[in-house]
mmCIF file of C-alpha atoms in Angstrom:
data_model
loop_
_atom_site.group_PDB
_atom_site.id
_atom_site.type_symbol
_atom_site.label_atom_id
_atom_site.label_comp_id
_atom_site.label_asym_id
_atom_site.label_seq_id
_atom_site.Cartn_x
_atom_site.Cartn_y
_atom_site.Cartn_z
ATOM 1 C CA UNK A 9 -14.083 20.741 -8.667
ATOM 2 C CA UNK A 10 -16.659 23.020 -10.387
ATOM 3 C CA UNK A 11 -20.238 21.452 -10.907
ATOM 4 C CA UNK A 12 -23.193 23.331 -12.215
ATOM 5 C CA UNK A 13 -26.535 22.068 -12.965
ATOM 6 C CA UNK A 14 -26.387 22.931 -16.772
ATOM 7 C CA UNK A 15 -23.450 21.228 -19.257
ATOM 8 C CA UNK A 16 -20.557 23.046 -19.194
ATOM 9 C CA UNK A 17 -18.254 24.518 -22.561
ATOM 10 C CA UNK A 18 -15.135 25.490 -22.439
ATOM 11 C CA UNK A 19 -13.667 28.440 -25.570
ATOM 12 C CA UNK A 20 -10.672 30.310 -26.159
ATOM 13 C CA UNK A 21 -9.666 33.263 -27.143
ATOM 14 C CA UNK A 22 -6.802 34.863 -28.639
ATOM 15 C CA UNK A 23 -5.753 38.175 -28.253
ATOM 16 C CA UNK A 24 -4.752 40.694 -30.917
ATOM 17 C CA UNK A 25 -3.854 43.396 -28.592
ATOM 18 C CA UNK A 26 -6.465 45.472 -29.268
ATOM 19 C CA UNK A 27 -9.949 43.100 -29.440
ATOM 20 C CA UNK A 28 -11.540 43.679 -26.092
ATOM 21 C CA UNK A 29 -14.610 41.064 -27.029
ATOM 22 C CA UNK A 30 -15.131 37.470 -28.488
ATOM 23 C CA UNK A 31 -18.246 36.017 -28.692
ATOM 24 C CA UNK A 32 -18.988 32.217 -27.292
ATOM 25 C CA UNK A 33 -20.330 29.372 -29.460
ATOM 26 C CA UNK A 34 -23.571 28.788 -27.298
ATOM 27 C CA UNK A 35 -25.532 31.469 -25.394
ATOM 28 C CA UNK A 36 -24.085 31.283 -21.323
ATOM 29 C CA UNK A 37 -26.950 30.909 -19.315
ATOM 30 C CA UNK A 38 -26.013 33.679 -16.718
ATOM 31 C CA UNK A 39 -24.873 36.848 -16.786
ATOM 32 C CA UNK A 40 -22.583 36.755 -13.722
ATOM 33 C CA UNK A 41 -19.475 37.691 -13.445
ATOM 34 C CA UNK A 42 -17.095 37.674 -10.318
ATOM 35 C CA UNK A 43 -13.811 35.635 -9.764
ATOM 36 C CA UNK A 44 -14.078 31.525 -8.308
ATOM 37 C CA UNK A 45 -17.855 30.888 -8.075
ATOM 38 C CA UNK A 46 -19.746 31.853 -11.217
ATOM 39 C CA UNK A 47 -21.161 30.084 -14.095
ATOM 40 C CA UNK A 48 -18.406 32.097 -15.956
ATOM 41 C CA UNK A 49 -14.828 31.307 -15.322
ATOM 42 C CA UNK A 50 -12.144 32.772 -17.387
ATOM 43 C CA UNK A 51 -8.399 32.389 -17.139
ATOM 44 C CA UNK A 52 -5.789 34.492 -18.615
ATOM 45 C CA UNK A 53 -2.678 33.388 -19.536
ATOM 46 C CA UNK A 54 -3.035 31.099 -16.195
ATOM 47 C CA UNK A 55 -4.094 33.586 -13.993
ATOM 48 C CA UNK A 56 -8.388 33.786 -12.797
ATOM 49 C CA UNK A 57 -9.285 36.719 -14.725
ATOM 50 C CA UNK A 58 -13.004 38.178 -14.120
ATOM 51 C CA UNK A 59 -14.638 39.465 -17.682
ATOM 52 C CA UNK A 60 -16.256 43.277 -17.640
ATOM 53 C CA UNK A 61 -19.398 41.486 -18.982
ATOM 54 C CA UNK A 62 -21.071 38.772 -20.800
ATOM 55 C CA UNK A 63 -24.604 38.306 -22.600
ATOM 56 C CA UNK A 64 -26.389 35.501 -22.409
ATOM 57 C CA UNK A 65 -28.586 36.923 -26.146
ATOM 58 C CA UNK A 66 -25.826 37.534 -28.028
ATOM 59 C CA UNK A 67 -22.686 35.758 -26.266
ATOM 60 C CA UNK A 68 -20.518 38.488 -26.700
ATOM 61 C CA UNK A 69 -17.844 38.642 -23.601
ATOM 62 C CA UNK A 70 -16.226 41.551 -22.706
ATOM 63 C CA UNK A 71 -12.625 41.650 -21.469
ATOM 64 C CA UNK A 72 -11.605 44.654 -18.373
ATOM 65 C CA UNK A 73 -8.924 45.701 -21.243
ATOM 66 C CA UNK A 74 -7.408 44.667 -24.359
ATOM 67 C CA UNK A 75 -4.077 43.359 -22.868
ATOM 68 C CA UNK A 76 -1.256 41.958 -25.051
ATOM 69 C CA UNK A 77 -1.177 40.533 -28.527
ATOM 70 C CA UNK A 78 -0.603 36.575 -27.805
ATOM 71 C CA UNK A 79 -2.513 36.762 -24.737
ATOM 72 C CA UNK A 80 -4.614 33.041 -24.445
ATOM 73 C CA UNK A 81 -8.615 33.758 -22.612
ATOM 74 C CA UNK A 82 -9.971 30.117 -21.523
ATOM 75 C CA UNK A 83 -13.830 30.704 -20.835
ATOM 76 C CA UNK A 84 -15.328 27.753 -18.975
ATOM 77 C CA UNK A 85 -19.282 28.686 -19.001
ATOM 78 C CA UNK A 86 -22.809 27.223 -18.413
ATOM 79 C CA UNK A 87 -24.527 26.369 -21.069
ATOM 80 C CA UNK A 88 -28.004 24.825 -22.476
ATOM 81 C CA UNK A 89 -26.062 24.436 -25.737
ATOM 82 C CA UNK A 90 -28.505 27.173 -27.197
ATOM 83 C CA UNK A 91 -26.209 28.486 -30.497
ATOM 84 C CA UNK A 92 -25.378 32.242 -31.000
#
């Protein structure tokens, strides 16, 4: 169970094979990332994946590498619903 004091949004991403960022609908409201126990939670293809980085001005996240065309990100993030 994940809980966080702020609502939570959930985004995907697709990859092309060579994008190594996507930007979020809403501004996150931290800047954290690590693997199981941040306000930023991203799986890839299934597997907890950590992003390189994500801003919580412009809501760009960075992926650790470009990976494979087909490749499905699902970002799970806090949020004050604040739009990019």
């Amino acid at each position: 169970i994940w809980t966080s004091s702020y609502p939570l949004h959930i985004t995907t991403f697709i990859s092309d094979g060579a994008a190594t960022t996507f930007i979020t609908a809403y501004r996150p409201v931290s800047s954290t990332i690590t693997l199981n126990g941040t306000d930023n939670e991203m799986v890839k293809n299934t597997t907890a994946t950590a992003l390189s980085s994500i801003s919580t001005t412009t809501g760009v996240a960075t992926l650790s590498a470009a990976g494979t065309a087909g490749d499905l990100h699902v970002l799970t993030y806090s949020t004050n619903y604040v739009p990019v």
